[in-house]
Amino acid sequence: MKSAVLVFPGINRERDMARTLKLVSGHEPKMVWHGNTELPKGTDLVVIPGGFSYGDYLRCGAIAARSPVMDAVRAFAAKGGLVLGVCNGFQILCESGLLPGILMRNARLQFVCRDVHLRVERSDTPFTRGYNAGQVIRVPVAHGEGNYAADAETLKRLEGDGRVLYRYCSADGDVGDLHNFNGAAASIAGIVSEKGNVLGMMPHPENHVEEVMGCTDGRGLFAGLAAHLEKAA
Ligand SMILES: NC(=O)CC[C@H](N)C(=O)O
């Protein structure tokens, strides 16, 4: 696995992400500054981490989405390269047009920082193959703008094409509104692009990968990616 972690001014989760990528895959990722116009040679996974790029001014991710490096990411994704965006990374992917829809302010207009449960909707993708379909995992969230929204036609297409990979739920997998803490359409926590190679998700799986973190449920996502890329290599 040859991953690249993008770094924008104000991003603050890039080290957590790099540490997890190394821990789970055994390979050190390359850190890539936003002003770069190229990705490191041989990159097979681009990761856009969480944080507060450009202080969340304008809208979360809106300014970072216009960075020079995003043209390289667009070209990489167009060729089928795997891209993972977590939290601010998901917002950047939506703002850059790599994923449909937007992340609005949380329904109660408050920043939410706590563990939540996610239901893994399918296991036959590079981003979920470390889990079983229907499995419930516990991961942290920390965001003010995670309320996923899209027009009715887009939501219908996402559902119809099986592009919702992660959904907010209760500890036993109930996806009722009660467990949809940020008001996201259809309790959406993570979606993939039409070709299935770009995933954006609001929760932080990279922060639940070791016993010392209190939970290892996030590990499956990275283990699955590493297994997928090793097989492809
Ligand atoms: N953890 C994050 O990436 C936070 C994203 C963004 N700054 C928000 O508050 O919504």
PDB file of N, CA and C in Angstrom, residues 41-136:
ATOM      1  N   LYS A  41       4.871   9.368  -6.901  1.00  0.00           N
ATOM      2  CA  LYS A  41       4.819   8.264  -7.884  1.00  0.00           C
ATOM      3  C   LYS A  41       4.378   6.950  -7.226  1.00  0.00           C
ATOM      4  N   GLY A  42       3.496   6.236  -7.878  1.00  0.00           N
ATOM      5  CA  GLY A  42       3.085   4.926  -7.375  1.00  0.00           C
ATOM      6  C   GLY A  42       1.989   4.961  -6.325  1.00  0.00           C
ATOM      7  N   THR A  43       1.485   6.160  -5.988  1.00  0.00           N
ATOM      8  CA  THR A  43       0.429   6.263  -4.975  1.00  0.00           C
ATOM      9  C   THR A  43      -0.765   5.390  -5.377  1.00  0.00           C
ATOM     10  N   ASP A  44      -1.237   4.554  -4.426  1.00  0.00           N
ATOM     11  CA  ASP A  44      -2.427   3.770  -4.742  1.00  0.00           C
ATOM     12  C   ASP A  44      -3.612   4.074  -3.822  1.00  0.00           C
ATOM     13  N   LEU A  45      -3.389   4.967  -2.874  1.00  0.00           N
ATOM     14  CA  LEU A  45      -4.492   5.406  -1.997  1.00  0.00           C
ATOM     15  C   LEU A  45      -4.236   6.854  -1.571  1.00  0.00           C
ATOM     16  N   VAL A  46      -5.200   7.728  -1.833  1.00  0.00           N
ATOM     17  CA  VAL A  46      -5.099   9.115  -1.359  1.00  0.00           C
ATOM     18  C   VAL A  46      -6.054   9.269  -0.183  1.00  0.00           C
ATOM     19  N   VAL A  47      -5.536   9.810   0.924  1.00  0.00           N
ATOM     20  CA  VAL A  47      -6.388  10.005   2.095  1.00  0.00           C
ATOM     21  C   VAL A  47      -6.465  11.495   2.424  1.00  0.00           C
ATOM     22  N   ILE A  48      -7.690  11.987   2.541  1.00  0.00           N
ATOM     23  CA  ILE A  48      -7.893  13.379   2.948  1.00  0.00           C
ATOM     24  C   ILE A  48      -8.398  13.333   4.393  1.00  0.00           C
ATOM     25  N   PRO A  49      -7.567  13.780   5.327  1.00  0.00           N
ATOM     26  CA  PRO A  49      -7.915  13.619   6.743  1.00  0.00           C
ATOM     27  C   PRO A  49      -8.874  14.697   7.252  1.00  0.00           C
ATOM     28  N   GLY A  50      -9.168  14.612   8.535  1.00  0.00           N
ATOM     29  CA  GLY A  50     -10.091  15.552   9.149  1.00  0.00           C
ATOM     30  C   GLY A  50      -9.385  16.760   9.740  1.00  0.00           C
ATOM     31  N   GLY A  51     -10.178  17.703  10.169  1.00  0.00           N
ATOM     32  CA  GLY A  51      -9.632  18.900  10.798  1.00  0.00           C
ATOM     33  C   GLY A  51     -10.418  20.131  10.415  1.00  0.00           C
ATOM     34  N   PHE A  52      -9.713  21.230  10.384  1.00  0.00           N
ATOM     35  CA  PHE A  52     -10.390  22.518  10.186  1.00  0.00           C
ATOM     36  C   PHE A  52      -9.663  23.308   9.097  1.00  0.00           C
ATOM     37  N   SER A  53      -9.638  22.766   7.892  1.00  0.00           N
ATOM     38  CA  SER A  53      -8.905  23.431   6.812  1.00  0.00           C
ATOM     39  C   SER A  53      -9.428  24.859   6.642  1.00  0.00           C
ATOM     40  N   TYR A  54      -8.480  25.775   6.572  1.00  0.00           N
ATOM     41  CA  TYR A  54      -8.792  27.205   6.423  1.00  0.00           C
ATOM     42  C   TYR A  54      -9.807  27.677   7.458  1.00  0.00           C
ATOM     43  N   GLY A  55      -9.720  27.104   8.661  1.00  0.00           N
ATOM     44  CA  GLY A  55     -10.558  27.559   9.776  1.00  0.00           C
ATOM     45  C   GLY A  55     -12.050  27.387   9.534  1.00  0.00           C
ATOM     46  N   ASP A  56     -12.419  26.504   8.604  1.00  0.00           N
ATOM     47  CA  ASP A  56     -13.831  26.288   8.270  1.00  0.00           C
ATOM     48  C   ASP A  56     -14.500  27.557   7.712  1.00  0.00           C
ATOM     49  N   TYR A  57     -13.677  28.527   7.259  1.00  0.00           N
ATOM     50  CA  TYR A  57     -14.288  29.742   6.710  1.00  0.00           C
ATOM     51  C   TYR A  57     -15.038  29.433   5.435  1.00  0.00           C
ATOM     52  N   LEU A  58     -16.070  30.212   5.154  1.00  0.00           N
ATOM     53  CA  LEU A  58     -16.957  30.070   3.996  1.00  0.00           C
ATOM     54  C   LEU A  58     -17.894  28.898   4.266  1.00  0.00           C
ATOM     55  N   ARG A  59     -17.418  27.696   4.054  1.00  0.00           N
ATOM     56  CA  ARG A  59     -18.094  26.458   4.459  1.00  0.00           C
ATOM     57  C   ARG A  59     -16.970  25.475   4.698  1.00  0.00           C
ATOM     58  N   CYS A  60     -17.184  24.495   5.570  1.00  0.00           N
ATOM     59  CA  CYS A  60     -16.127  23.515   5.831  1.00  0.00           C
ATOM     60  C   CYS A  60     -15.676  22.883   4.501  1.00  0.00           C
ATOM     61  N   GLY A  61     -14.389  22.943   4.231  1.00  0.00           N
ATOM     62  CA  GLY A  61     -13.832  22.270   3.056  1.00  0.00           C
ATOM     63  C   GLY A  61     -13.903  23.062   1.759  1.00  0.00           C
ATOM     64  N   ALA A  62     -14.629  24.185   1.758  1.00  0.00           N
ATOM     65  CA  ALA A  62     -14.863  24.908   0.492  1.00  0.00           C
ATOM     66  C   ALA A  62     -13.563  25.488  -0.079  1.00  0.00           C
ATOM     67  N   ILE A  63     -12.694  26.002   0.768  1.00  0.00           N
ATOM     68  CA  ILE A  63     -11.455  26.625   0.272  1.00  0.00           C
ATOM     69  C   ILE A  63     -10.445  25.535  -0.095  1.00  0.00           C
ATOM     70  N   ALA A  64     -10.309  24.530   0.757  1.00  0.00           N
ATOM     71  CA  ALA A  64      -9.357  23.437   0.481  1.00  0.00           C
ATOM     72  C   ALA A  64      -9.680  22.747  -0.842  1.00  0.00           C
ATOM     73  N   ALA A  65     -10.974  22.684  -1.176  1.00  0.00           N
ATOM     74  CA  ALA A  65     -11.387  22.003  -2.410  1.00  0.00           C
ATOM     75  C   ALA A  65     -10.808  22.679  -3.649  1.00  0.00           C
ATOM     76  N   ARG A  66     -10.392  23.947  -3.498  1.00  0.00           N
ATOM     77  CA  ARG A  66      -9.824  24.696  -4.640  1.00  0.00           C
ATOM     78  C   ARG A  66      -8.299  24.666  -4.635  1.00  0.00           C
ATOM     79  N   SER A  67      -7.679  23.848  -3.801  1.00  0.00           N
ATOM     80  CA  SER A  67      -6.214  23.775  -3.720  1.00  0.00           C
ATOM     81  C   SER A  67      -5.643  23.107  -4.964  1.00  0.00           C
ATOM     82  N   PRO A  68      -4.392  23.478  -5.340  1.00  0.00           N
ATOM     83  CA  PRO A  68      -3.757  22.857  -6.505  1.00  0.00           C
ATOM     84  C   PRO A  68      -3.761  21.329  -6.452  1.00  0.00           C
ATOM     85  N   VAL A  69      -3.509  20.744  -5.286  1.00  0.00           N
ATOM     86  CA  VAL A  69      -3.407  19.279  -5.210  1.00  0.00           C
ATOM     87  C   VAL A  69      -4.711  18.576  -5.606  1.00  0.00           C
ATOM     88  N   MET A  70      -5.827  19.278  -5.488  1.00  0.00           N
ATOM     89  CA  MET A  70      -7.101  18.614  -5.785  1.00  0.00           C
ATOM     90  C   MET A  70      -7.258  18.282  -7.275  1.00  0.00           C
ATOM     91  N   ASP A  71      -6.550  19.021  -8.139  1.00  0.00           N
ATOM     92  CA  ASP A  71      -6.592  18.654  -9.570  1.00  0.00           C
ATOM     93  C   ASP A  71      -5.926  17.296  -9.768  1.00  0.00           C
ATOM     94  N   ALA A  72      -4.820  17.095  -9.039  1.00  0.00           N
ATOM     95  CA  ALA A  72      -4.117  15.799  -9.128  1.00  0.00           C
ATOM     96  C   ALA A  72      -5.005  14.684  -8.561  1.00  0.00           C
ATOM     97  N   VAL A  73      -5.743  14.988  -7.507  1.00  0.00           N
ATOM     98  CA  VAL A  73      -6.636  13.988  -6.909  1.00  0.00           C
ATOM     99  C   VAL A  73      -7.771  13.659  -7.876  1.00  0.00           C
ATOM    100  N   ARG A  74      -8.295  14.684  -8.539  1.00  0.00           N
ATOM    101  CA  ARG A  74      -9.356  14.461  -9.534  1.00  0.00           C
ATOM    102  C   ARG A  74      -8.868  13.532 -10.647  1.00  0.00           C
ATOM    103  N   ALA A  75      -7.643  13.791 -11.141  1.00  0.00           N
ATOM    104  CA  ALA A  75      -7.082  12.966 -12.222  1.00  0.00           C
ATOM    105  C   ALA A  75      -6.859  11.535 -11.726  1.00  0.00           C
ATOM    106  N   PHE A  76      -6.365  11.396 -10.497  1.00  0.00           N
ATOM    107  CA  PHE A  76      -6.113  10.092  -9.875  1.00  0.00           C
ATOM    108  C   PHE A  76      -7.431   9.309  -9.746  1.00  0.00           C
ATOM    109  N   ALA A  77      -8.469   9.991  -9.269  1.00  0.00           N
ATOM    110  CA  ALA A  77      -9.777   9.334  -9.079  1.00  0.00           C
ATOM    111  C   ALA A  77     -10.390   8.961 -10.421  1.00  0.00           C
ATOM    112  N   ALA A  78     -10.195   9.813 -11.426  1.00  0.00           N
ATOM    113  CA  ALA A  78     -10.768   9.537 -12.752  1.00  0.00           C
ATOM    114  C   ALA A  78     -10.182   8.254 -13.331  1.00  0.00           C
ATOM    115  N   LYS A  79      -8.947   7.939 -12.927  1.00  0.00           N
ATOM    116  CA  LYS A  79      -8.303   6.705 -13.421  1.00  0.00           C
ATOM    117  C   LYS A  79      -8.644   5.499 -12.535  1.00  0.00           C
ATOM    118  N   GLY A  80      -9.508   5.722 -11.548  1.00  0.00           N
ATOM    119  CA  GLY A  80      -9.943   4.607 -10.703  1.00  0.00           C
ATOM    120  C   GLY A  80      -9.178   4.487  -9.397  1.00  0.00           C
ATOM    121  N   GLY A  81      -8.262   5.430  -9.119  1.00  0.00           N
ATOM    122  CA  GLY A  81      -7.489   5.387  -7.872  1.00  0.00           C
ATOM    123  C   GLY A  81      -8.386   5.517  -6.645  1.00  0.00           C
ATOM    124  N   LEU A  82      -8.009   4.858  -5.559  1.00  0.00           N
ATOM    125  CA  LEU A  82      -8.824   4.897  -4.336  1.00  0.00           C
ATOM    126  C   LEU A  82      -8.576   6.177  -3.547  1.00  0.00           C
ATOM    127  N   VAL A  83      -9.662   6.833  -3.160  1.00  0.00           N
ATOM    128  CA  VAL A  83      -9.582   8.068  -2.361  1.00  0.00           C
ATOM    129  C   VAL A  83     -10.482   7.896  -1.139  1.00  0.00           C
ATOM    130  N   LEU A  84      -9.936   8.190   0.037  1.00  0.00           N
ATOM    131  CA  LEU A  84     -10.712   8.133   1.279  1.00  0.00           C
ATOM    132  C   LEU A  84     -10.703   9.513   1.919  1.00  0.00           C
ATOM    133  N   GLY A  85     -11.874  10.061   2.178  1.00  0.00           N
ATOM    134  CA  GLY A  85     -11.975  11.354   2.858  1.00  0.00           C
ATOM    135  C   GLY A  85     -12.719  11.179   4.161  1.00  0.00           C
ATOM    136  N   VAL A  86     -12.099  11.602   5.262  1.00  0.00           N
ATOM    137  CA  VAL A  86     -12.718  11.461   6.585  1.00  0.00           C
ATOM    138  C   VAL A  86     -13.049  12.843   7.146  1.00  0.00           C
ATOM    139  N   CYS A  87     -14.300  13.037   7.508  1.00  0.00           N
ATOM    140  CA  CYS A  87     -14.766  14.254   8.167  1.00  0.00           C
ATOM    141  C   CYS A  87     -14.492  15.493   7.309  1.00  0.00           C
ATOM    142  N   ASN A  88     -13.514  16.332   7.666  1.00  0.00           N
ATOM    143  CA  ASN A  88     -13.207  17.469   6.799  1.00  0.00           C
ATOM    144  C   ASN A  88     -12.857  16.962   5.394  1.00  0.00           C
ATOM    145  N   GLY A  89     -12.269  15.765   5.335  1.00  0.00           N
ATOM    146  CA  GLY A  89     -11.946  15.157   4.043  1.00  0.00           C
ATOM    147  C   GLY A  89     -13.203  14.862   3.225  1.00  0.00           C
ATOM    148  N   PHE A  90     -14.259  14.405   3.883  1.00  0.00           N
ATOM    149  CA  PHE A  90     -15.553  14.161   3.216  1.00  0.00           C
ATOM    150  C   PHE A  90     -16.106  15.500   2.712  1.00  0.00           C
ATOM    151  N   GLN A  91     -16.017  16.520   3.571  1.00  0.00           N
ATOM    152  CA  GLN A  91     -16.515  17.840   3.174  1.00  0.00           C
ATOM    153  C   GLN A  91     -15.756  18.352   1.951  1.00  0.00           C
ATOM    154  N   ILE A  92     -14.435  18.142   1.933  1.00  0.00           N
ATOM    155  CA  ILE A  92     -13.605  18.596   0.802  1.00  0.00           C
ATOM    156  C   ILE A  92     -13.993  17.835  -0.472  1.00  0.00           C
ATOM    157  N   LEU A  93     -14.269  16.539  -0.338  1.00  0.00           N
ATOM    158  CA  LEU A  93     -14.657  15.740  -1.512  1.00  0.00           C
ATOM    159  C   LEU A  93     -15.992  16.214  -2.091  1.00  0.00           C
ATOM    160  N   CYS A  94     -16.922  16.573  -1.225  1.00  0.00           N
ATOM    161  CA  CYS A  94     -18.211  17.092  -1.716  1.00  0.00           C
ATOM    162  C   CYS A  94     -18.015  18.465  -2.353  1.00  0.00           C
ATOM    163  N   GLU A  95     -17.227  19.305  -1.695  1.00  0.00           N
ATOM    164  CA  GLU A  95     -17.003  20.666  -2.215  1.00  0.00           C
ATOM    165  C   GLU A  95     -16.229  20.650  -3.535  1.00  0.00           C
ATOM    166  N   SER A  96     -15.449  19.612  -3.762  1.00  0.00           N
ATOM    167  CA  SER A  96     -14.655  19.572  -4.995  1.00  0.00           C
ATOM    168  C   SER A  96     -15.393  18.829  -6.107  1.00  0.00           C
ATOM    169  N   GLY A  97     -16.588  18.350  -5.824  1.00  0.00           N
ATOM    170  CA  GLY A  97     -17.392  17.681  -6.856  1.00  0.00           C
ATOM    171  C   GLY A  97     -17.041  16.212  -7.045  1.00  0.00           C
ATOM    172  N   LEU A  98     -16.135  15.689  -6.238  1.00  0.00           N
ATOM    173  CA  LEU A  98     -15.786  14.267  -6.366  1.00  0.00           C
ATOM    174  C   LEU A  98     -16.872  13.369  -5.774  1.00  0.00           C
ATOM    175  N   LEU A  99     -17.661  13.923  -4.882  1.00  0.00           N
ATOM    176  CA  LEU A  99     -18.827  13.217  -4.346  1.00  0.00           C
ATOM    177  C   LEU A  99     -20.031  14.150  -4.432  1.00  0.00           C
ATOM    178  N   PRO A 100     -21.227  13.590  -4.606  1.00  0.00           N
ATOM    179  CA  PRO A 100     -22.415  14.446  -4.698  1.00  0.00           C
ATOM    180  C   PRO A 100     -22.883  14.895  -3.317  1.00  0.00           C
ATOM    181  N   GLY A 101     -23.690  15.964  -3.287  1.00  0.00           N
ATOM    182  CA  GLY A 101     -24.300  16.415  -2.047  1.00  0.00           C
ATOM    183  C   GLY A 101     -23.409  17.374  -1.272  1.00  0.00           C
ATOM    184  N   ILE A 102     -23.890  17.742  -0.077  1.00  0.00           N
ATOM    185  CA  ILE A 102     -23.162  18.673   0.783  1.00  0.00           C
ATOM    186  C   ILE A 102     -23.298  18.255   2.247  1.00  0.00           C
ATOM    187  N   LEU A 103     -22.431  18.808   3.084  1.00  0.00           N
ATOM    188  CA  LEU A 103     -22.533  18.596   4.529  1.00  0.00           C
ATOM    189  C   LEU A 103     -22.987  19.911   5.137  1.00  0.00           C
ATOM    190  N   MET A 104     -24.197  19.922   5.673  1.00  0.00           N
ATOM    191  CA  MET A 104     -24.730  21.141   6.294  1.00  0.00           C
ATOM    192  C   MET A 104     -24.419  21.121   7.790  1.00  0.00           C
ATOM    193  N   ARG A 105     -24.766  22.227   8.466  1.00  0.00           N
ATOM    194  CA  ARG A 105     -24.556  22.258   9.918  1.00  0.00           C
ATOM    195  C   ARG A 105     -25.413  21.189  10.583  1.00  0.00           C
ATOM    196  N   ASN A 106     -24.895  20.615  11.652  1.00  0.00           N
ATOM    197  CA  ASN A 106     -25.634  19.583  12.386  1.00  0.00           C
ATOM    198  C   ASN A 106     -27.025  20.104  12.762  1.00  0.00           C
ATOM    199  N   ALA A 107     -27.999  19.200  12.777  1.00  0.00           N
ATOM    200  CA  ALA A 107     -29.391  19.587  12.986  1.00  0.00           C
ATOM    201  C   ALA A 107     -29.585  20.484  14.211  1.00  0.00           C
ATOM    202  N   ARG A 108     -28.862  20.194  15.302  1.00  0.00           N
ATOM    203  CA  ARG A 108     -29.068  21.013  16.509  1.00  0.00           C
ATOM    204  C   ARG A 108     -28.080  22.172  16.593  1.00  0.00           C
ATOM    205  N   LEU A 109     -27.390  22.409  15.504  1.00  0.00           N
ATOM    206  CA  LEU A 109     -26.448  23.533  15.388  1.00  0.00           C
ATOM    207  C   LEU A 109     -25.335  23.487  16.427  1.00  0.00           C
ATOM    208  N   GLN A 110     -25.005  22.267  16.877  1.00  0.00           N
ATOM    209  CA  GLN A 110     -23.935  22.129  17.858  1.00  0.00           C
ATOM    210  C   GLN A 110     -22.841  21.222  17.320  1.00  0.00           C
ATOM    211  N   PHE A 111     -21.617  21.488  17.753  1.00  0.00           N
ATOM    212  CA  PHE A 111     -20.497  20.604  17.447  1.00  0.00           C
ATOM    213  C   PHE A 111     -20.703  19.330  18.276  1.00  0.00           C
ATOM    214  N   VAL A 112     -20.602  18.186  17.658  1.00  0.00           N
ATOM    215  CA  VAL A 112     -20.807  16.921  18.381  1.00  0.00           C
ATOM    216  C   VAL A 112     -19.502  16.129  18.402  1.00  0.00           C
ATOM    217  N   CYS A 113     -19.053  15.760  19.607  1.00  0.00           N
ATOM    218  CA  CYS A 113     -17.813  15.013  19.772  1.00  0.00           C
ATOM    219  C   CYS A 113     -18.095  13.835  20.697  1.00  0.00           C
ATOM    220  N   ARG A 114     -18.313  12.670  20.127  1.00  0.00           N
ATOM    221  CA  ARG A 114     -18.607  11.475  20.937  1.00  0.00           C
ATOM    222  C   ARG A 114     -18.535  10.231  20.063  1.00  0.00           C
ATOM    223  N   ASP A 115     -18.655   9.072  20.676  1.00  0.00           N
ATOM    224  CA  ASP A 115     -18.712   7.842  19.900  1.00  0.00           C
ATOM    225  C   ASP A 115     -20.127   7.662  19.334  1.00  0.00           C
ATOM    226  N   VAL A 116     -20.205   7.113  18.142  1.00  0.00           N
ATOM    227  CA  VAL A 116     -21.507   6.766  17.560  1.00  0.00           C
ATOM    228  C   VAL A 116     -21.399   5.349  16.987  1.00  0.00           C
ATOM    229  N   HIS A 117     -22.532   4.783  16.641  1.00  0.00           N
ATOM    230  CA  HIS A 117     -22.528   3.470  15.990  1.00  0.00           C
ATOM    231  C   HIS A 117     -22.841   3.628  14.513  1.00  0.00           C
ATOM    232  N   LEU A 118     -22.219   2.778  13.723  1.00  0.00           N
ATOM    233  CA  LEU A 118     -22.457   2.780  12.276  1.00  0.00           C
ATOM    234  C   LEU A 118     -22.836   1.381  11.838  1.00  0.00           C
ATOM    235  N   ARG A 119     -23.768   1.311  10.902  1.00  0.00           N
ATOM    236  CA  ARG A 119     -24.069   0.013  10.302  1.00  0.00           C
ATOM    237  C   ARG A 119     -23.341  -0.051   8.961  1.00  0.00           C
ATOM    238  N   VAL A 120     -22.587  -1.111   8.769  1.00  0.00           N
ATOM    239  CA  VAL A 120     -21.868  -1.312   7.506  1.00  0.00           C
ATOM    240  C   VAL A 120     -22.873  -1.932   6.536  1.00  0.00           C
ATOM    241  N   GLU A 121     -23.197  -1.222   5.467  1.00  0.00           N
ATOM    242  CA  GLU A 121     -24.298  -1.650   4.603  1.00  0.00           C
ATOM    243  C   GLU A 121     -23.948  -2.790   3.649  1.00  0.00           C
ATOM    244  N   ARG A 122     -22.687  -2.873   3.251  1.00  0.00           N
ATOM    245  CA  ARG A 122     -22.265  -3.979   2.384  1.00  0.00           C
ATOM    246  C   ARG A 122     -20.775  -4.232   2.587  1.00  0.00           C
ATOM    247  N   SER A 123     -20.356  -5.444   2.266  1.00  0.00           N
ATOM    248  CA  SER A 123     -18.952  -5.768   2.562  1.00  0.00           C
ATOM    249  C   SER A 123     -18.141  -6.014   1.287  1.00  0.00           C
ATOM    250  N   ASP A 124     -18.791  -5.868   0.124  1.00  0.00           N
ATOM    251  CA  ASP A 124     -18.113  -6.195  -1.140  1.00  0.00           C
ATOM    252  C   ASP A 124     -17.492  -4.972  -1.805  1.00  0.00           C
ATOM    253  N   THR A 125     -16.878  -4.091  -1.016  1.00  0.00           N
ATOM    254  CA  THR A 125     -16.188  -2.926  -1.575  1.00  0.00           C
ATOM    255  C   THR A 125     -14.813  -2.833  -0.904  1.00  0.00           C
ATOM    256  N   PRO A 126     -13.853  -2.140  -1.558  1.00  0.00           N
ATOM    257  CA  PRO A 126     -12.529  -2.016  -0.934  1.00  0.00           C
ATOM    258  C   PRO A 126     -12.592  -1.314   0.422  1.00  0.00           C
ATOM    259  N   PHE A 127     -13.626  -0.485   0.626  1.00  0.00           N
ATOM    260  CA  PHE A 127     -13.731   0.305   1.855  1.00  0.00           C
ATOM    261  C   PHE A 127     -14.472  -0.417   2.980  1.00  0.00           C
ATOM    262  N   THR A 128     -15.038  -1.583   2.681  1.00  0.00           N
ATOM    263  CA  THR A 128     -15.829  -2.277   3.713  1.00  0.00           C
ATOM    264  C   THR A 128     -15.514  -3.766   3.784  1.00  0.00           C
ATOM    265  N   ARG A 129     -14.549  -4.223   3.007  1.00  0.00           N
ATOM    266  CA  ARG A 129     -14.319  -5.677   2.961  1.00  0.00           C
ATOM    267  C   ARG A 129     -13.745  -6.237   4.259  1.00  0.00           C
ATOM    268  N   GLY A 130     -13.309  -5.352   5.142  1.00  0.00           N
ATOM    269  CA  GLY A 130     -12.828  -5.794   6.454  1.00  0.00           C
ATOM    270  C   GLY A 130     -13.963  -6.052   7.427  1.00  0.00           C
ATOM    271  N   TYR A 131     -15.213  -5.846   6.980  1.00  0.00           N
ATOM    272  CA  TYR A 131     -16.381  -6.035   7.843  1.00  0.00           C
ATOM    273  C   TYR A 131     -17.365  -6.991   7.179  1.00  0.00           C
ATOM    274  N   ASN A 132     -18.397  -7.368   7.943  1.00  0.00           N
ATOM    275  CA  ASN A 132     -19.506  -8.127   7.373  1.00  0.00           C
ATOM    276  C   ASN A 132     -20.651  -7.166   7.086  1.00  0.00           C
ATOM    277  N   ALA A 133     -21.441  -7.466   6.058  1.00  0.00           N
ATOM    278  CA  ALA A 133     -22.617  -6.645   5.758  1.00  0.00           C
ATOM    279  C   ALA A 133     -23.543  -6.689   6.975  1.00  0.00           C
ATOM    280  N   GLY A 134     -24.014  -5.516   7.398  1.00  0.00           N
ATOM    281  CA  GLY A 134     -24.917  -5.453   8.541  1.00  0.00           C
ATOM    282  C   GLY A 134     -24.205  -5.328   9.874  1.00  0.00           C
ATOM    283  N   GLN A 135     -22.873  -5.443   9.861  1.00  0.00           N
ATOM    284  CA  GLN A 135     -22.098  -5.329  11.108  1.00  0.00           C
ATOM    285  C   GLN A 135     -22.234  -3.913  11.686  1.00  0.00           C
ATOM    286  N   VAL A 136     -22.288  -3.841  13.019  1.00  0.00           N
ATOM    287  CA  VAL A 136     -22.350  -2.536  13.681  1.00  0.00           C
ATOM    288  C   VAL A 136     -20.986  -2.238  14.294  1.00  0.00           C
TER     289      VAL A 136
END
